[in-house]
mmCIF file of C-alpha atoms in Angstrom:
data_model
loop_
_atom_site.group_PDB
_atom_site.id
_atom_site.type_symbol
_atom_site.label_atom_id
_atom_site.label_comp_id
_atom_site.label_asym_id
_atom_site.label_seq_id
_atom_site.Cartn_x
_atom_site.Cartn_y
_atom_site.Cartn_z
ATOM 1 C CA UNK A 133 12.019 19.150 9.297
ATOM 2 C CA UNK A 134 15.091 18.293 11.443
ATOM 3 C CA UNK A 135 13.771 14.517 11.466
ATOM 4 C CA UNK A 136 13.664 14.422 7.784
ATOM 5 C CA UNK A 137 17.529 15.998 7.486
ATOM 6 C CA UNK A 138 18.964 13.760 10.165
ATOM 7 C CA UNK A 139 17.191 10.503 8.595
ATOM 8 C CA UNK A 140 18.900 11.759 5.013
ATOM 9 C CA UNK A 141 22.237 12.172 7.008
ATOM 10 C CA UNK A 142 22.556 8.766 8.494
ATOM 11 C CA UNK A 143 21.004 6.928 5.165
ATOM 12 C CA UNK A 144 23.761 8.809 2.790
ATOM 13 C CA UNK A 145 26.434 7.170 5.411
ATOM 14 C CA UNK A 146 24.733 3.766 5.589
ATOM 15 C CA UNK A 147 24.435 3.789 1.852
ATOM 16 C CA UNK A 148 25.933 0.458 -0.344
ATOM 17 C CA UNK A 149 25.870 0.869 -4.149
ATOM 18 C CA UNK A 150 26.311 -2.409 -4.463
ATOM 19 C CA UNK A 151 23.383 -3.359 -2.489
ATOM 20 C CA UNK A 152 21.464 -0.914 -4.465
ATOM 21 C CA UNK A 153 22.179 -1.897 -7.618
ATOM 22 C CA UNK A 154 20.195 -5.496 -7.503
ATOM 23 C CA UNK A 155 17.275 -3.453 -5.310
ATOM 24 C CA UNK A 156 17.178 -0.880 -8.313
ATOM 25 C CA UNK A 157 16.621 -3.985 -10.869
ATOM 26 C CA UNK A 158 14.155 -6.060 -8.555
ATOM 27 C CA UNK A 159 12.028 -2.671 -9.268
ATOM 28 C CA UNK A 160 12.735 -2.570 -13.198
ATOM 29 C CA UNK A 161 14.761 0.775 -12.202
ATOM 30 C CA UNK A 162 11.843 2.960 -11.227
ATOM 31 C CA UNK A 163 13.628 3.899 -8.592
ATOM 32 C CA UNK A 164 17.033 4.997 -7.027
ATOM 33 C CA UNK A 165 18.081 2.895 -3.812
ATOM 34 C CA UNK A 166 20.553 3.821 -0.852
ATOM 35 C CA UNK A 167 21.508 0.355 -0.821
ATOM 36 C CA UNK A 168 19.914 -0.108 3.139
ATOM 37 C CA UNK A 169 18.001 -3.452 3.760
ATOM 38 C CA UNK A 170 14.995 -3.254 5.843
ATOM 39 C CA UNK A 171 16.376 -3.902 8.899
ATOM 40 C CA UNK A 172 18.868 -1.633 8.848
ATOM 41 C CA UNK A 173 17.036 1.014 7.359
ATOM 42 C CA UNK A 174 13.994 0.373 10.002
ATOM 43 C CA UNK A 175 16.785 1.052 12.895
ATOM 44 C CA UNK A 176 17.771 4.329 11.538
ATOM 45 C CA UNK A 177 14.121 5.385 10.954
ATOM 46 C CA UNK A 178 14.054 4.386 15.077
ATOM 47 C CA UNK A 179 17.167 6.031 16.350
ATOM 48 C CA UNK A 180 15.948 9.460 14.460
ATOM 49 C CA UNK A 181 12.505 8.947 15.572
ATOM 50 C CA UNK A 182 13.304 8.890 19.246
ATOM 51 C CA UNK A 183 15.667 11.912 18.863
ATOM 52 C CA UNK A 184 12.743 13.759 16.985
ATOM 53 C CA UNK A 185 10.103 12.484 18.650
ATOM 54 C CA UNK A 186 7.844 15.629 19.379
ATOM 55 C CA UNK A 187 8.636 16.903 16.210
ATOM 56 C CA UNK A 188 7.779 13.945 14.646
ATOM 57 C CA UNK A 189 4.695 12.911 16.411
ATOM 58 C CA UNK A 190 3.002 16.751 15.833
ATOM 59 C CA UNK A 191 3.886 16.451 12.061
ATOM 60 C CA UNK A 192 4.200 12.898 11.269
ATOM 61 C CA UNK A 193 1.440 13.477 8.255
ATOM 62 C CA UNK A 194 3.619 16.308 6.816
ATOM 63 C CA UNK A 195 6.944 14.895 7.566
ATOM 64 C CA UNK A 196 5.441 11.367 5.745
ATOM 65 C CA UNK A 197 4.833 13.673 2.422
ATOM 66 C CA UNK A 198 8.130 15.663 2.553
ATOM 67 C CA UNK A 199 9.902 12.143 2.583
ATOM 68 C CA UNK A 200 7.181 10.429 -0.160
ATOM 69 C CA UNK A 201 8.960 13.157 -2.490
ATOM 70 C CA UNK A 202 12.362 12.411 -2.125
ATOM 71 C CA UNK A 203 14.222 10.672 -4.869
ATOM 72 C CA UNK A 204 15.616 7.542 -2.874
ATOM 73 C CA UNK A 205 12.761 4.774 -2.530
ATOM 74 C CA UNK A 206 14.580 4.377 1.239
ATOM 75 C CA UNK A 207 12.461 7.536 1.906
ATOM 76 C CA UNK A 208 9.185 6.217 0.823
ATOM 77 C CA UNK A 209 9.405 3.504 3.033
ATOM 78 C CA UNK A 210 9.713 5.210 5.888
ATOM 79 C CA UNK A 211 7.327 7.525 5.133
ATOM 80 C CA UNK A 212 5.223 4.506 4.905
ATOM 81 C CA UNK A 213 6.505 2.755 8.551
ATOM 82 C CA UNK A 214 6.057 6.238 9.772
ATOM 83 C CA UNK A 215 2.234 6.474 9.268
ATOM 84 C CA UNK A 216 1.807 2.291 9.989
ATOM 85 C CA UNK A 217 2.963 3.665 13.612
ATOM 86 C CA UNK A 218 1.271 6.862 13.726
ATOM 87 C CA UNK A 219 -2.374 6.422 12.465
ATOM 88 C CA UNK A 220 -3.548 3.430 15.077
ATOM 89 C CA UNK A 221 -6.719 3.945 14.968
ATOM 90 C CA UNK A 222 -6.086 8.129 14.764
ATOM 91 C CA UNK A 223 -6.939 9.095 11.368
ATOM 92 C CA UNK A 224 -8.997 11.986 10.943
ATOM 93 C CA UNK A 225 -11.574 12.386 7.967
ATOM 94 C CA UNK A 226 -9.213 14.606 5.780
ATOM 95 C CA UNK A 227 -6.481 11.993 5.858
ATOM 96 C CA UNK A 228 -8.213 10.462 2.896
ATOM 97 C CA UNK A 229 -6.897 13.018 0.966
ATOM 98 C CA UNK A 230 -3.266 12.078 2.160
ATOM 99 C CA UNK A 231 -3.860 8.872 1.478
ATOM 100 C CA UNK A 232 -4.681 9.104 -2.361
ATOM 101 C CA UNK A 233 -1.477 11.522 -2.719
ATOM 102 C CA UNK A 234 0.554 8.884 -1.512
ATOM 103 C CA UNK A 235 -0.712 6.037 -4.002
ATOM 104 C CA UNK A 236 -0.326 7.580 -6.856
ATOM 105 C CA UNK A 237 3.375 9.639 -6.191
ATOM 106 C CA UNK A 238 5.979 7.751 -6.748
ATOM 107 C CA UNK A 239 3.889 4.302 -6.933
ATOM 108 C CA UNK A 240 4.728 0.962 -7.463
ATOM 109 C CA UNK A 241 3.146 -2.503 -6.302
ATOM 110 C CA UNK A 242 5.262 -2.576 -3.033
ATOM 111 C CA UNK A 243 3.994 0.801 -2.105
ATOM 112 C CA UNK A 244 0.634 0.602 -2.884
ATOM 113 C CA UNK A 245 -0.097 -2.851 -1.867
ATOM 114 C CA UNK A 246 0.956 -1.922 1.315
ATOM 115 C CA UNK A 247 -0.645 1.740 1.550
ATOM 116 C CA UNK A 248 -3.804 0.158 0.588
ATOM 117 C CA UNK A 249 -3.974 -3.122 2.704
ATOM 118 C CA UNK A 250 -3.021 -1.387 5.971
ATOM 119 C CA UNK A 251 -3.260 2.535 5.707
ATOM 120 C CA UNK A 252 -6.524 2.862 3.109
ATOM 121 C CA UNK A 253 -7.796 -0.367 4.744
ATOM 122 C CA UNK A 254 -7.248 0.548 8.590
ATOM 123 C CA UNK A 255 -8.614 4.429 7.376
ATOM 124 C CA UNK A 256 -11.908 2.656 5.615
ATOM 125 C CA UNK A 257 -12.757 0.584 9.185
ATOM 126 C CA UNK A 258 -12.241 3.806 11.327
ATOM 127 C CA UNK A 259 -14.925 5.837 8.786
ATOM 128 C CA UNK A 260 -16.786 3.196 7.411
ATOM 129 C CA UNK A 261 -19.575 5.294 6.590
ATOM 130 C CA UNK A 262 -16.589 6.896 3.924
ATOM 131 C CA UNK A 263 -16.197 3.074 2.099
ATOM 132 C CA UNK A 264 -18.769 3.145 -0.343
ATOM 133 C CA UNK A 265 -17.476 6.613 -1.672
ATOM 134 C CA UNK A 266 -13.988 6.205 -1.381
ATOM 135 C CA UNK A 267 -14.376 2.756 -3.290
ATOM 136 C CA UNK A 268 -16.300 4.205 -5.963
ATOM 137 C CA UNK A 269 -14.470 7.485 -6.693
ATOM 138 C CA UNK A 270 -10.915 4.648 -6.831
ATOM 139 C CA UNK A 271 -12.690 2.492 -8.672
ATOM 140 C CA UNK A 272 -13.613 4.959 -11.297
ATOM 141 C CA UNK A 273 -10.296 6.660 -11.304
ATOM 142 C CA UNK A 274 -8.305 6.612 -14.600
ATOM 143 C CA UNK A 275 -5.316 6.058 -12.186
ATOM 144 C CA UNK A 276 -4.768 1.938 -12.527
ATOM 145 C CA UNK A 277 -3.078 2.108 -9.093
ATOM 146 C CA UNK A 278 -6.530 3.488 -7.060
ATOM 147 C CA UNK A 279 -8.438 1.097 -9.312
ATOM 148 C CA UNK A 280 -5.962 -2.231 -7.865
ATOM 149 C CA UNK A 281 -6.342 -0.096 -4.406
ATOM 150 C CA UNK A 282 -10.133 -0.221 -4.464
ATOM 151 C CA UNK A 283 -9.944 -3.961 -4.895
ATOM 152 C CA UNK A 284 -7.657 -4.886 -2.299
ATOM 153 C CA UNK A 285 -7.983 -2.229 0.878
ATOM 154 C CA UNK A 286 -9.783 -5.247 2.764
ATOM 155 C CA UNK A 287 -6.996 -7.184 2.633
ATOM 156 C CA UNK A 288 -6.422 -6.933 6.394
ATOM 157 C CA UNK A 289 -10.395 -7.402 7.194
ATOM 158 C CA UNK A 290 -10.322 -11.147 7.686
ATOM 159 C CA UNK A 291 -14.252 -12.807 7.710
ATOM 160 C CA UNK A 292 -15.080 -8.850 7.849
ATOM 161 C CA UNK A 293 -14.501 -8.764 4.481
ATOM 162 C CA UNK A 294 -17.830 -7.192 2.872
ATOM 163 C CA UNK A 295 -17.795 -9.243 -0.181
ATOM 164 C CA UNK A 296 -20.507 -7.572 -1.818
ATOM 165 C CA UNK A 297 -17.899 -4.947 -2.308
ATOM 166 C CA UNK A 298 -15.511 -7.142 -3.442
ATOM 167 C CA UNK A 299 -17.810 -9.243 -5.823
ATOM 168 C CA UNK A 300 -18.630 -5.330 -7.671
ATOM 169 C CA UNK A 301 -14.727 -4.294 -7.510
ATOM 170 C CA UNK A 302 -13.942 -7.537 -9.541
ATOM 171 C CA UNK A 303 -16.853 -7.871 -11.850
ATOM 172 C CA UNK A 304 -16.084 -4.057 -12.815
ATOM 173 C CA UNK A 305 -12.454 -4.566 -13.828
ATOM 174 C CA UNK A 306 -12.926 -8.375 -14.345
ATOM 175 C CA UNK A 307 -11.987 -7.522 -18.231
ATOM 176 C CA UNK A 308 -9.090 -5.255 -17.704
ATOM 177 C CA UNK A 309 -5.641 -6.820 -19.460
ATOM 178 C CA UNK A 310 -3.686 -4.687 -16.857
ATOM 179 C CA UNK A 311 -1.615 -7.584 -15.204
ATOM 180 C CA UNK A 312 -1.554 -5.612 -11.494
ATOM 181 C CA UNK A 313 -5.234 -5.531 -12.124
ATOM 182 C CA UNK A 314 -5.957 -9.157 -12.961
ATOM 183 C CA UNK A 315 -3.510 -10.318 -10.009
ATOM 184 C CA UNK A 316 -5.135 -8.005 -7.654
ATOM 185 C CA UNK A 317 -8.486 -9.607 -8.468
ATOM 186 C CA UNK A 318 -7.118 -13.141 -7.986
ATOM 187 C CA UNK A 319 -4.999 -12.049 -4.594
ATOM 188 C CA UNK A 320 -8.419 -10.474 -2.976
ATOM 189 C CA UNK A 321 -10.719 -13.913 -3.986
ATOM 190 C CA UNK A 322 -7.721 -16.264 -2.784
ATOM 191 C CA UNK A 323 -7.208 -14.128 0.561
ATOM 192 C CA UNK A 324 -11.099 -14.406 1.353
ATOM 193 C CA UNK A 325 -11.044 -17.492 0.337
ATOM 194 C CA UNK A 326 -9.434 -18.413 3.791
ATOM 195 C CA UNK A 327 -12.662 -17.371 5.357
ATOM 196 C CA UNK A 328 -15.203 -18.228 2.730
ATOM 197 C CA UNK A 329 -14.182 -20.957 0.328
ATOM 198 C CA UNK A 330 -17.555 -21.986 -0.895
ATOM 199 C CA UNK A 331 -18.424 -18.603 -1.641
ATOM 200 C CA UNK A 332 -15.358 -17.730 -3.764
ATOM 201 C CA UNK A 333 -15.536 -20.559 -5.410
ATOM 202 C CA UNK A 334 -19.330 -20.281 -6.520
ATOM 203 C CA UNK A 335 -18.415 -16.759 -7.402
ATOM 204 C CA UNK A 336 -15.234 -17.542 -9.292
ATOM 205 C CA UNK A 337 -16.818 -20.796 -11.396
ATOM 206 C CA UNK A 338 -19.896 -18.277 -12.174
ATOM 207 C CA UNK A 339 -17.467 -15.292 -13.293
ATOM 208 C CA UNK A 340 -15.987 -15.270 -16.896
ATOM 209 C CA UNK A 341 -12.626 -14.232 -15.097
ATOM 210 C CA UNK A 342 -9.567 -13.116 -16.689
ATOM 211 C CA UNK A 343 -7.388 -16.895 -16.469
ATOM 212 C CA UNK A 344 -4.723 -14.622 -14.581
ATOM 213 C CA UNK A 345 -7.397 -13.873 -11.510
ATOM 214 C CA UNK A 346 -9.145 -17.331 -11.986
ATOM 215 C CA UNK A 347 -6.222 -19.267 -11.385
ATOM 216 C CA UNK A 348 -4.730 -17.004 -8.300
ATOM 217 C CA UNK A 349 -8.453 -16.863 -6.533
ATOM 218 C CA UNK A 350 -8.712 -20.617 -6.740
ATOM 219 C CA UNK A 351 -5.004 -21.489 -5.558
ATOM 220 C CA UNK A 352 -6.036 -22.393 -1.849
ATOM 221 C CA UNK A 353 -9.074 -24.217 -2.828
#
């Protein structure tokens, strides 16, 4: 994809080892940085965009997976700000599959958290008649990063939140001593907690919570 070779061109000339250096250890070195802060990098990923726009706009779903599989994590996040403006409200039922590809290839928190808050999430409210077996199938998943996805893809849903769904998601992994797990239960109470205190709170002080997701779910309360 001409996109995808002109981004790589302009991100090799913007690069700053020592920028990258301190990015590489925020991430405990999982992953090899240009060096470009977001701003920067988000204006090059708009300046190739325009110049590729048909291109980009009839592939964006393939040209977001060629980039998820380069080496730089520069890439991945564009792949991701790619698909934020893409998908609107456009997904079609076989993006799901997309979707778990990209949360468990090259993952880490930053990734996922936001793959599964806006992409999964936004995906789950166009097909919600998909939630139940999406959630379940993540959920069930040896892969800890669909399990932490399952719990918080309704991040974005506000007093929509169906909290059924998120009252099963923690009492099945309540016990897990996977730290992303136990602060992903904590995150999803405390961020519906905004919208129904009394109701976390019942739920939490009725739970035998891990003291990581205890103490994060009641933080606002």
């Amino acid at each position: 994809m001409k996109f995808c070779s002109d981004l790589e061109a302009d991100f090799r000339k913007a690069s700053n080892s020592e920028l990258a250096i301190p990015m590489e250890n925020y991430m405990k070195n999982n992953f090899t940085y240009f060096g470009i802060k977001t701003e920067k990098r988000r204006a090059i990923f708009k300046s190739n965009y325009e110049q590729n726009k048909s291109e980009v706009k009839s592939n964006f779903r393939a040209i977001a997976w060629e980039l998820f599989q380069m080496k730089e994590r520069e890439f991945h996040q564009t792949a991701i700000d790619l698909l934020l403006k893409e998908f609107k409200k456009k997904y079609v039922l076989e993006d799901i599959q997309l979707i778990e590809k990209l949360i468990i290839t090259n993952f880490w928190w930053d990734s996922v958290d936001t793959i599964a808050k806006y992409i999964l999430g936004g995906y789950l409210l166009q097909f919600p008649s998909e939630t139940l077996n999406v959630v379940e199938r993540f959920s069930n998943s040896e892969n800890m990063w669909l399990n932490r996805s399952a719990i918080l893809f309704q991040l974005s849903y506000k007093e929509k939140t169906n909290f059924e769904i998120l009252k099963s998601e923690c009492e099945k992994h309540k016990d897990s001593n996977e730290f992303f797990i136990q602060k992903a239960i904590g995150w999803a109470l405390r961020d519906y907690s905004r919208f129904n205190p009394k109701g976390v709170e019942a739920y939490v002080n009725s739970t035998n919570l891990k003291p990581l997701s205890r103490r994060e779910a009641l933080r606002l309360l």
